[in-house]
Structure formats: C-alpha cells, structure tokens
Amino acid sequence: MKILQVALFCAAVACSTASYAQDNPQMNLPRTPITAGMYLIDTQVAATPDQRATGLMFRQHMPQGEGMLFVFDFPSEQCFWMKNTQLPLTAAFVADDGTIVNLADMKPQTTDSHCSTKPVRFVLEMNQGWFAQKGIKAGFRLRGPAFKNP
C-alpha cells in the first residue's frame, strides 16, 4: 500500500509540474546581473512554478554570456532534465551565498536527471562549456543581488 501511495504522489507531482510548462520559449523574463569573477552574466530569472517548469525549453539559441537563474523558495535537492530543451547546457547548483555546489553538463532532448549534491535554492543554466572555458568550478562564488553576499 505504501508503494502505491508513493507512486501516486510521484505521478501527481509529475503531472502538476508538467502542466505548468508552456509550449514556446519564454523570452521576456525579468533579468538580474550576476558576476563570475571578471565575467558579467545577463541572467533571466525564472522564479514562479510556470517559469521554472518551462525554463529554457524550445529555445533555438542563447547568446554567450547569457543564462537563466532558477530561484526556489527554500533550499532542497534540485533536479533538472532537458526534455524539450534543444540547447546543450551546464547547470550550476548554487548555495544562498552564491557558492557553486556542483556543475552538471546536460544533453539536449533527454530525460536524464541532473541533481544538486546538497540542498540549494538557485540553479544557473548556461550554454554548455561556458563555465569550463572560464575555469569556473564547484566552490567558485558568484555575486549578484539574488545571493546573500557582499
């Protein structure tokens, strides 16, 4: 019985999350600047359930130096997949103070799950390779109005 309850709960969560997603790219989200050392990232902010569910789905292109910051209400394990996402991306799972907890390269059009290794409130998605090209790894501290840092 417990297994059935868990399965029904998971199905309900998956259905409710799927119902938030739209079927075209969202291009006009609010923006906030994030700095990664000497690099400025022009960041769209996905803060509502609808915005987070759609994320970067259906995008054909994202300029270098641009990203999407997913903002959640409280820290928890965050897991992302790439269904309906056509761009190869890297997800930076970010703590409240802006410290990158871990990075995950994600292939387009897959349902593989990519998760934070610790509870986080933020996930920053960038074009795949952007972090590596800049030498940015886990432990690096991002700065910006979203994070609790000076």
mmCIF file of C-alpha atoms in Angstrom:
data_model
loop_
_atom_site.group_PDB
_atom_site.id
_atom_site.type_symbol
_atom_site.label_atom_id
_atom_site.label_comp_id
_atom_site.label_asym_id
_atom_site.label_seq_id
_atom_site.Cartn_x
_atom_site.Cartn_y
_atom_site.Cartn_z
ATOM 1 C CA MET A 1 0.000 0.000 0.000
ATOM 2 C CA LYS A 2 2.837 2.413 0.895
ATOM 3 C CA ILE A 3 4.485 1.831 -2.512
ATOM 4 C CA LEU A 4 1.196 2.629 -4.259
ATOM 5 C CA GLN A 5 0.835 5.865 -2.234
ATOM 6 C CA VAL A 6 4.382 6.921 -3.153
ATOM 7 C CA ALA A 7 3.780 6.098 -6.825
ATOM 8 C CA LEU A 8 0.537 8.093 -6.866
ATOM 9 C CA PHE A 9 2.225 11.038 -5.139
ATOM 10 C CA CYS A 10 5.102 10.997 -7.649
ATOM 11 C CA ALA A 11 2.663 10.813 -10.561
ATOM 12 C CA ALA A 12 0.676 13.749 -9.162
ATOM 13 C CA VAL A 13 3.823 15.834 -8.736
ATOM 14 C CA ALA A 14 5.000 14.976 -12.264
ATOM 15 C CA CYS A 15 1.592 15.847 -13.716
ATOM 16 C CA SER A 16 1.328 19.118 -11.824
ATOM 17 C CA THR A 17 4.849 20.124 -12.854
ATOM 18 C CA ALA A 18 4.194 19.199 -16.478
ATOM 19 C CA SER A 19 1.012 21.266 -16.538
ATOM 20 C CA TYR A 20 2.986 24.427 -15.765
ATOM 21 C CA ALA A 21 5.217 24.204 -18.831
ATOM 22 C CA GLN A 22 4.267 26.208 -21.874
ATOM 23 C CA ASP A 23 4.980 25.102 -25.436
ATOM 24 C CA ASN A 24 7.027 28.061 -26.668
ATOM 25 C CA PRO A 25 10.197 29.760 -25.443
ATOM 26 C CA GLN A 26 9.912 32.358 -22.717
ATOM 27 C CA MET A 27 11.984 35.329 -23.782
ATOM 28 C CA ASN A 28 10.776 38.197 -21.600
ATOM 29 C CA LEU A 29 11.530 37.149 -18.038
ATOM 30 C CA PRO A 30 12.900 39.670 -15.527
ATOM 31 C CA ARG A 31 16.694 39.960 -15.572
ATOM 32 C CA THR A 32 19.375 40.334 -12.932
ATOM 33 C CA PRO A 33 23.140 40.704 -13.276
ATOM 34 C CA ILE A 34 25.435 38.022 -11.912
ATOM 35 C CA THR A 35 29.197 38.313 -11.855
ATOM 36 C CA ALA A 36 31.536 35.364 -12.013
ATOM 37 C CA GLY A 37 34.902 36.934 -11.279
ATOM 38 C CA MET A 38 35.509 39.351 -14.148
ATOM 39 C CA TYR A 39 32.612 37.978 -16.237
ATOM 40 C CA LEU A 40 29.163 39.569 -16.273
ATOM 41 C CA ILE A 41 26.225 37.229 -16.912
ATOM 42 C CA ASP A 42 22.988 38.722 -18.236
ATOM 43 C CA THR A 43 20.581 36.450 -16.403
ATOM 44 C CA GLN A 44 16.887 35.823 -16.923
ATOM 45 C CA VAL A 45 15.134 34.927 -13.673
ATOM 46 C CA ALA A 46 12.681 32.008 -13.521
ATOM 47 C CA ALA A 47 11.072 32.405 -10.098
ATOM 48 C CA THR A 48 7.495 31.131 -10.452
ATOM 49 C CA PRO A 49 6.442 27.495 -10.905
ATOM 50 C CA ASP A 50 5.359 28.252 -14.514
ATOM 51 C CA GLN A 51 8.652 29.956 -15.353
ATOM 52 C CA ARG A 52 10.758 27.212 -13.747
ATOM 53 C CA ALA A 53 8.781 24.421 -15.452
ATOM 54 C CA THR A 54 9.375 25.953 -18.892
ATOM 55 C CA GLY A 55 12.939 27.141 -18.275
ATOM 56 C CA LEU A 56 14.938 27.192 -21.499
ATOM 57 C CA MET A 57 12.663 24.759 -23.353
ATOM 58 C CA PHE A 58 12.111 25.398 -27.068
ATOM 59 C CA ARG A 59 14.998 27.871 -27.360
ATOM 60 C CA GLN A 60 16.966 27.648 -30.596
ATOM 61 C CA HIS A 61 19.794 29.902 -29.389
ATOM 62 C CA MET A 62 21.110 31.613 -26.271
ATOM 63 C CA PRO A 63 23.841 34.267 -26.559
ATOM 64 C CA GLN A 64 27.174 33.613 -24.836
ATOM 65 C CA GLY A 65 27.249 35.425 -21.514
ATOM 66 C CA GLU A 66 23.519 34.978 -21.024
ATOM 67 C CA GLY A 67 21.899 32.446 -18.705
ATOM 68 C CA MET A 68 18.810 31.575 -16.719
ATOM 69 C CA LEU A 69 18.675 31.618 -12.927
ATOM 70 C CA PHE A 70 16.058 29.331 -11.384
ATOM 71 C CA VAL A 71 15.017 30.616 -7.959
ATOM 72 C CA PHE A 72 13.244 28.343 -5.468
ATOM 73 C CA ASP A 73 11.536 29.297 -2.197
ATOM 74 C CA PHE A 74 13.815 27.267 0.053
ATOM 75 C CA PRO A 75 16.935 25.089 -0.252
ATOM 76 C CA SER A 76 16.345 21.487 -1.276
ATOM 77 C CA GLU A 77 17.815 18.930 -3.641
ATOM 78 C CA GLN A 78 17.124 20.353 -7.104
ATOM 79 C CA CYS A 79 16.966 18.032 -10.118
ATOM 80 C CA PHE A 80 16.733 19.115 -13.746
ATOM 81 C CA TRP A 81 16.164 17.361 -17.061
ATOM 82 C CA MET A 82 16.293 18.502 -20.683
ATOM 83 C CA LYS A 83 13.013 17.364 -22.222
ATOM 84 C CA ASN A 84 12.050 19.835 -24.985
ATOM 85 C CA THR A 85 15.327 21.717 -24.462
ATOM 86 C CA GLN A 86 17.296 21.973 -27.672
ATOM 87 C CA LEU A 87 20.488 23.596 -26.358
ATOM 88 C CA PRO A 88 23.293 21.719 -24.584
ATOM 89 C CA LEU A 89 23.526 23.354 -21.167
ATOM 90 C CA THR A 90 25.522 23.250 -17.967
ATOM 91 C CA ALA A 91 23.635 23.651 -14.700
ATOM 92 C CA ALA A 92 25.405 25.264 -11.755
ATOM 93 C CA PHE A 93 23.709 24.356 -8.494
ATOM 94 C CA VAL A 94 24.247 27.385 -6.260
ATOM 95 C CA ALA A 95 24.021 27.921 -2.486
ATOM 96 C CA ASP A 96 22.390 31.004 -0.923
ATOM 97 C CA ASP A 97 25.752 32.788 -0.661
ATOM 98 C CA GLY A 98 26.484 32.305 -4.380
ATOM 99 C CA THR A 99 28.900 29.385 -3.988
ATOM 100 C CA ILE A 100 28.628 26.801 -6.762
ATOM 101 C CA VAL A 101 27.941 23.447 -5.090
ATOM 102 C CA ASN A 102 28.291 21.341 -8.252
ATOM 103 C CA LEU A 103 28.061 21.563 -12.034
ATOM 104 C CA ALA A 104 26.296 19.194 -14.414
ATOM 105 C CA ASP A 105 26.564 19.070 -18.212
ATOM 106 C CA MET A 106 23.184 18.224 -19.711
ATOM 107 C CA LYS A 107 22.432 16.811 -23.165
ATOM 108 C CA PRO A 108 19.506 18.239 -25.142
ATOM 109 C CA GLN A 109 16.229 16.366 -25.524
ATOM 110 C CA THR A 110 16.835 13.884 -22.686
ATOM 111 C CA THR A 111 15.011 12.993 -19.509
ATOM 112 C CA ASP A 112 18.217 12.153 -17.634
ATOM 113 C CA SER A 113 18.089 13.676 -14.162
ATOM 114 C CA HIS A 114 20.865 16.070 -13.051
ATOM 115 C CA CYS A 115 20.754 16.906 -9.341
ATOM 116 C CA SER A 116 22.428 19.103 -6.775
ATOM 117 C CA THR A 117 24.728 17.299 -4.355
ATOM 118 C CA LYS A 118 23.426 19.483 -1.485
ATOM 119 C CA PRO A 119 20.221 21.428 -0.888
ATOM 120 C CA VAL A 120 20.262 24.677 -2.915
ATOM 121 C CA ARG A 121 17.826 27.485 -3.751
ATOM 122 C CA PHE A 122 19.411 28.503 -7.053
ATOM 123 C CA VAL A 123 20.303 26.826 -10.331
ATOM 124 C CA LEU A 124 22.088 28.798 -13.058
ATOM 125 C CA GLU A 125 21.904 27.335 -16.569
ATOM 126 C CA MET A 126 24.462 28.487 -19.141
ATOM 127 C CA ASN A 127 25.487 27.268 -22.579
ATOM 128 C CA GLN A 128 27.446 24.049 -22.153
ATOM 129 C CA GLY A 129 31.151 24.754 -21.877
ATOM 130 C CA TRP A 130 30.804 28.328 -20.617
ATOM 131 C CA PHE A 131 31.895 27.517 -17.044
ATOM 132 C CA ALA A 132 34.744 25.243 -18.218
ATOM 133 C CA GLN A 133 36.039 27.870 -20.673
ATOM 134 C CA LYS A 134 36.188 30.413 -17.831
ATOM 135 C CA GLY A 135 37.817 27.981 -15.379
ATOM 136 C CA ILE A 136 34.800 28.138 -13.064
ATOM 137 C CA LYS A 137 34.297 25.034 -10.919
ATOM 138 C CA ALA A 138 32.491 23.893 -7.774
ATOM 139 C CA GLY A 139 33.485 26.151 -4.869
ATOM 140 C CA PHE A 140 33.599 29.295 -7.044
ATOM 141 C CA ARG A 141 31.483 32.147 -5.682
ATOM 142 C CA LEU A 142 29.056 34.027 -7.910
ATOM 143 C CA ARG A 143 27.943 37.516 -6.929
ATOM 144 C CA GLY A 144 24.717 39.380 -7.500
ATOM 145 C CA PRO A 145 21.538 40.719 -5.928
ATOM 146 C CA ALA A 146 19.988 37.232 -5.736
ATOM 147 C CA PHE A 147 22.691 35.902 -3.399
ATOM 148 C CA LYS A 148 23.469 36.634 0.235
ATOM 149 C CA ASN A 149 26.949 38.057 -0.275
ATOM 150 C CA PRO A 150 28.560 41.486 -0.132
#
